[in-house]
Amino acid sequence: MKKNYENITYLDYNATSPLREEAARAVMETMNAPHNASSVHSLGRAAYKIIEDAREDVAALVHAPAAQVIFNSGATEGNNTVLRHFANERILVSAIEHPSVLEAAPNAEKIPVTPDGVIDLAALETLLKKKKTGLVSVMLVNNETGVIQPTADISALARQHGALVHCDGVQAAGRMVIDMRLSHVDFLTLSAHKMGGPQGVGALVLNLCGITPTLLGGGGQEKKARAGTQNTAGIAGFGAAAKKAAADLKKFISHTKELQVKLELKLCKINTGGNAVVIHSVNAPRISNTTLFSLPGAASETLLMAFDLEGIALSNGSACSSGRVTSSHVLEAMGVAPDISAGVLRVSTGWATTENDIEKFLAAWEKITARLNQKKAPERKNA
Ligand code: PLP
């Protein structure tokens, strides 16, 4: 399938990733027929098989039994489903969660993070000791910084204090190994479109705690865990993307790591006129596809528009739905100074990113920062 964005250098995989060819094919083939998995006729049975095959593929990606995968409309729904289930209990969430977690649990207490953006385990332990807790929710990989959280330690602490654990695995799935058998995470949320599947489909993966949080009632779909006619085509695309992501995982990690190292080395060498670039969370364990950095004193919005004019799509990292650049609660929780967080940019790469894309980004960065310096120069003269 021909891309209709061939003139754009796409470096915003954490916002959404391009649809993988395998996923596009699966969606198109499935959409070709009226598929409702609840129908008893042959087309209904075919839809049922498509969904169960996809369930196997998504389960395999995170090493969970297929029966524990519940398809839904995406991670926003998955996060709301879990967090709202525990609304009458004490909930602890990390201060750097995605808004779909934070807004689903407005009364939750916040677990602080270190200046590098890693969950403060000592603070978590103190919070857990204070009062009985129903749920601890910490994401596996932060969407802005790319920091990989110590979920094994978090789960162990939560268990010791009788709390269950929810993990938003959106930015990790298909980009690092996730093993539900070893993780002791009770609920994992996934989203297809971050791994090359279509938008508007995701999954809640349950572990063995025996609780099935349910948000939507109605028909008995997804074993009564999520009512509503299944998005058969979307689920087919999700399954295809998960299968390809699992098969290519090693390649993905080594490819994006290589790009990340090159990008960060060169980024630090480019003369930005006295204000050195700050790479956030550089000392923490990070996913290989994400680099969050700031140019102190600059404005993200201006930089993003300048990149856009150069045909390069990236982000400032913080989640927004209105197309406007918003300030980052993640950087605030890390204690990053406002003049540094105001000039933040996120490069997030994927399987289709090339070395040439990184070179184009760096050339544009050199050009944009040189222009900013030229503008600053007369001010200095007049001062
Ligand atoms: N959680 C994280 C960490 C995300 O990055 C996102 C999307 O940006 C979501 C949840 C929401 O996912 P969805 O688009 O599937 O609702």
Tab-separated table of N, CA and C in Angstrom, residues 236-316:
chain	number	residue	atom	x	y	z
A	236	ALA	N	-8.637	-7.867	14.065
A	236	ALA	CA	-7.803	-8.624	13.109
A	236	ALA	C	-6.492	-7.865	12.861
A	237	GLY	N	-6.614	-6.546	12.701
A	237	GLY	CA	-5.413	-5.721	12.478
A	237	GLY	C	-4.510	-5.711	13.695
A	238	PHE	N	-5.116	-5.673	14.874
A	238	PHE	CA	-4.353	-5.700	16.128
A	238	PHE	C	-3.558	-7.016	16.215
A	239	GLY	N	-4.252	-8.117	15.921
A	239	GLY	CA	-3.587	-9.431	15.978
A	239	GLY	C	-2.409	-9.492	15.017
A	240	ALA	N	-2.619	-8.981	13.804
A	240	ALA	CA	-1.546	-9.023	12.791
A	240	ALA	C	-0.368	-8.160	13.232
A	241	ALA	N	-0.672	-6.989	13.808
A	241	ALA	CA	0.408	-6.095	14.265
A	241	ALA	C	1.169	-6.740	15.423
A	242	ALA	N	0.426	-7.358	16.343
A	242	ALA	CA	1.068	-7.992	17.503
A	242	ALA	C	1.969	-9.142	17.055
A	243	LYS	N	1.497	-9.906	16.079
A	243	LYS	CA	2.276	-11.048	15.582
A	243	LYS	C	3.587	-10.569	14.946
A	244	LYS	N	3.470	-9.518	14.136
A	244	LYS	CA	4.660	-8.984	13.456
A	244	LYS	C	5.606	-8.339	14.491
A	245	ALA	N	5.012	-7.634	15.457
A	245	ALA	CA	5.840	-6.974	16.482
A	245	ALA	C	6.609	-8.022	17.295
A	246	ALA	N	5.947	-9.130	17.604
A	246	ALA	CA	6.614	-10.196	18.378
A	246	ALA	C	7.741	-10.817	17.556
A	247	ALA	N	7.451	-11.065	16.269
A	247	ALA	CA	8.462	-11.705	15.408
A	247	ALA	C	9.678	-10.800	15.225
A	248	ASP	N	9.442	-9.494	15.201
A	248	ASP	CA	10.527	-8.544	14.893
A	248	ASP	C	11.085	-7.846	16.124
A	249	LEU	N	10.739	-8.315	17.303
A	249	LEU	CA	11.082	-7.561	18.516
A	249	LEU	C	12.592	-7.315	18.670
A	250	LYS	N	13.378	-8.364	18.481
A	250	LYS	CA	14.841	-8.212	18.646
A	250	LYS	C	15.370	-7.171	17.665
A	251	LYS	N	14.892	-7.292	16.420
A	251	LYS	CA	15.331	-6.368	15.363
A	251	LYS	C	14.919	-4.938	15.719
A	252	PHE	N	13.693	-4.794	16.220
A	252	PHE	CA	13.182	-3.464	16.593
A	252	PHE	C	14.094	-2.831	17.647
A	253	ILE	N	14.427	-3.635	18.660
A	253	ILE	CA	15.223	-3.090	19.773
A	253	ILE	C	16.611	-2.685	19.272
A	254	SER	N	17.273	-3.562	18.498
A	254	SER	CA	18.637	-3.218	18.094
A	254	SER	C	18.631	-2.048	17.101
A	255	HIS	N	17.631	-2.022	16.219
A	255	HIS	CA	17.553	-0.942	15.230
A	255	HIS	C	17.314	0.404	15.908
A	256	THR	N	16.325	0.461	16.793
A	256	THR	CA	15.987	1.755	17.415
A	256	THR	C	17.073	2.176	18.409
A	257	LYS	N	17.738	1.198	19.028
A	257	LYS	CA	18.835	1.543	19.959
A	257	LYS	C	19.967	2.232	19.195
A	258	GLU	N	20.287	1.663	18.040
A	258	GLU	CA	21.353	2.232	17.213
A	258	GLU	C	21.013	3.674	16.812
A	259	LEU	N	19.765	3.877	16.427
A	259	LEU	CA	19.333	5.227	16.035
A	259	LEU	C	19.382	6.167	17.238
A	260	GLN	N	18.968	5.658	18.401
A	260	GLN	CA	18.939	6.492	19.614
A	260	GLN	C	20.341	6.952	20.001
A	261	VAL	N	21.289	6.025	19.953
A	261	VAL	CA	22.675	6.363	20.314
A	261	VAL	C	23.217	7.424	19.364
A	262	LYS	N	23.010	7.211	18.064
A	262	LYS	CA	23.491	8.176	17.056
A	262	LYS	C	22.859	9.536	17.278
A	263	LEU	N	21.557	9.542	17.446
A	263	LEU	CA	20.817	10.792	17.619
A	263	LEU	C	21.333	11.553	18.836
A	264	GLU	N	21.462	10.862	19.945
A	264	GLU	CA	21.810	11.565	21.184
A	264	GLU	C	23.261	12.050	21.174
A	265	LEU	N	24.155	11.244	20.580
A	265	LEU	CA	25.557	11.676	20.488
A	265	LEU	C	25.672	12.943	19.664
A	266	LYS	N	24.997	12.945	18.511
A	266	LYS	CA	25.112	14.088	17.598
A	266	LYS	C	24.369	15.300	18.142
A	267	LEU	N	23.251	15.048	18.781
A	267	LEU	CA	22.444	16.140	19.347
A	267	LEU	C	23.268	16.969	20.325
A	268	CYS	N	24.071	16.286	21.113
A	268	CYS	CA	24.878	16.978	22.126
A	268	CYS	C	26.029	17.750	21.495
A	269	LYS	N	26.393	17.387	20.264
A	269	LYS	CA	27.550	18.046	19.635
A	269	LYS	C	27.156	19.286	18.843
A	270	ILE	N	25.873	19.407	18.511
A	270	ILE	CA	25.458	20.555	17.684
A	270	ILE	C	25.460	21.818	18.529
A	271	ASN	N	26.086	22.863	17.969
A	271	ASN	CA	26.199	24.124	18.696
A	271	ASN	C	24.834	24.817	18.757
A	272	THR	N	24.303	24.949	19.979
A	272	THR	CA	22.997	25.596	20.113
A	272	THR	C	23.151	26.984	20.747
A	273	GLY	N	24.321	27.565	20.582
A	273	GLY	CA	24.522	28.957	20.998
A	273	GLY	C	24.604	29.166	22.492
A	274	GLY	N	25.331	28.320	23.166
A	274	GLY	CA	25.567	28.547	24.597
A	274	GLY	C	24.642	27.761	25.504
A	275	ASN	N	23.413	27.540	25.074
A	275	ASN	CA	22.480	26.758	25.890
A	275	ASN	C	22.588	25.287	25.519
A	276	ALA	N	23.183	24.493	26.390
A	276	ALA	CA	23.375	23.084	26.044
A	276	ALA	C	22.047	22.330	26.103
A	277	VAL	N	21.905	21.386	25.177
A	277	VAL	CA	20.710	20.534	25.147
A	277	VAL	C	20.696	19.628	26.389
A	278	VAL	N	19.510	19.460	26.975
A	278	VAL	CA	19.371	18.553	28.131
A	278	VAL	C	18.600	17.334	27.652
A	279	ILE	N	19.210	16.162	27.781
A	279	ILE	CA	18.459	14.941	27.458
A	279	ILE	C	17.865	14.418	28.770
A	280	HIS	N	16.552	14.316	28.809
A	280	HIS	CA	15.888	13.927	30.055
A	280	HIS	C	16.028	12.429	30.317
A	281	SER	N	16.128	12.096	31.609
A	281	SER	CA	16.157	10.704	32.080
A	281	SER	C	17.323	9.911	31.488
A	282	VAL	N	18.395	10.634	31.159
A	282	VAL	CA	19.494	9.979	30.449
A	282	VAL	C	20.167	8.898	31.312
A	283	ASN	N	20.055	9.009	32.625
A	283	ASN	CA	20.685	7.996	33.488
A	283	ASN	C	19.738	6.884	33.931
A	284	ALA	N	18.521	6.928	33.448
A	284	ALA	CA	17.548	5.898	33.850
A	284	ALA	C	17.445	4.837	32.752
A	285	PRO	N	16.946	3.641	33.100
A	285	PRO	CA	16.704	2.659	32.023
A	285	PRO	C	15.608	3.194	31.103
A	286	ARG	N	15.899	3.267	29.811
A	286	ARG	CA	14.919	3.845	28.881
A	286	ARG	C	14.643	2.903	27.726
A	287	ILE	N	13.462	3.033	27.173
A	287	ILE	CA	13.113	2.267	25.982
A	287	ILE	C	13.956	2.815	24.818
A	288	SER	N	14.255	1.939	23.849
A	288	SER	CA	15.212	2.326	22.818
A	288	SER	C	14.657	3.288	21.766
A	289	ASN	N	13.364	3.496	21.738
A	289	ASN	CA	12.819	4.306	20.627
A	289	ASN	C	12.533	5.760	21.004
A	290	THR	N	12.810	6.143	22.261
A	290	THR	CA	12.365	7.463	22.720
A	290	THR	C	13.510	8.325	23.230
A	291	THR	N	13.559	9.565	22.758
A	291	THR	CA	14.499	10.553	23.295
A	291	THR	C	13.726	11.835	23.577
A	292	LEU	N	13.732	12.249	24.850
A	292	LEU	CA	13.078	13.502	25.232
A	292	LEU	C	14.187	14.473	25.602
A	293	PHE	N	14.203	15.630	24.960
A	293	PHE	CA	15.276	16.583	25.249
A	293	PHE	C	14.737	18.002	25.239
A	294	SER	N	15.494	18.900	25.869
A	294	SER	CA	15.068	20.303	25.928
A	294	SER	C	16.183	21.211	25.453
A	295	LEU	N	15.761	22.324	24.858
A	295	LEU	CA	16.678	23.438	24.625
A	295	LEU	C	16.251	24.529	25.605
A	296	PRO	N	17.031	24.723	26.684
A	296	PRO	CA	16.623	25.707	27.689
A	296	PRO	C	16.381	27.077	27.064
A	297	GLY	N	15.318	27.713	27.494
A	297	GLY	CA	15.014	29.063	27.003
A	297	GLY	C	14.205	29.083	25.719
A	298	ALA	N	14.070	27.941	25.043
A	298	ALA	CA	13.297	27.902	23.791
A	298	ALA	C	11.837	27.558	24.102
A	299	ALA	N	10.970	27.675	23.093
A	299	ALA	CA	9.560	27.320	23.270
A	299	ALA	C	9.229	26.143	22.359
A	300	SER	N	8.712	25.073	22.957
A	300	SER	CA	8.376	23.856	22.190
A	300	SER	C	7.521	24.180	20.967
A	301	GLU	N	6.522	25.017	21.181
A	301	GLU	CA	5.567	25.297	20.109
A	301	GLU	C	6.284	25.865	18.876
A	302	THR	N	7.223	26.813	19.133
A	302	THR	CA	7.976	27.421	18.029
A	302	THR	C	8.828	26.353	17.336
A	303	LEU	N	9.486	25.526	18.157
A	303	LEU	CA	10.359	24.492	17.579
A	303	LEU	C	9.549	23.490	16.760
A	304	LEU	N	8.392	23.087	17.289
A	304	LEU	CA	7.564	22.104	16.577
A	304	LEU	C	7.080	22.646	15.242
A	305	MET	N	6.716	23.936	15.242
A	305	MET	CA	6.254	24.539	13.982
A	305	MET	C	7.405	24.627	12.985
A	306	ALA	N	8.595	24.953	13.490
A	306	ALA	CA	9.763	25.035	12.602
A	306	ALA	C	10.065	23.658	12.001
A	307	PHE	N	9.973	22.622	12.810
A	307	PHE	CA	10.196	21.260	12.289
A	307	PHE	C	9.123	20.880	11.278
A	308	ASP	N	7.908	21.277	11.571
A	308	ASP	CA	6.802	20.956	10.671
A	308	ASP	C	7.072	21.564	9.290
A	309	LEU	N	7.577	22.807	9.291
A	309	LEU	CA	7.890	23.464	8.016
A	309	LEU	C	9.005	22.741	7.267
A	310	GLU	N	9.844	22.042	8.027
A	310	GLU	CA	10.935	21.267	7.402
A	310	GLU	C	10.453	19.874	6.988
A	311	GLY	N	9.170	19.585	7.217
A	311	GLY	CA	8.615	18.272	6.848
A	311	GLY	C	8.934	17.183	7.857
A	312	ILE	N	9.144	17.595	9.117
A	312	ILE	CA	9.482	16.598	10.141
A	312	ILE	C	8.415	16.615	11.236
A	313	ALA	N	7.828	15.452	11.492
A	313	ALA	CA	6.747	15.359	12.474
A	313	ALA	C	7.299	14.782	13.763
A	314	LEU	N	7.260	15.589	14.818
A	314	LEU	CA	7.607	15.086	16.143
A	314	LEU	C	6.694	15.756	17.148
A	315	SER	N	7.023	15.656	18.419
A	315	SER	CA	6.077	16.102	19.436
A	315	SER	C	6.827	16.745	20.592
A	316	ASN	N	6.080	17.371	21.481
A	316	ASN	CA	6.735	17.822	22.725
A	316	ASN	C	6.523	16.772	23.815
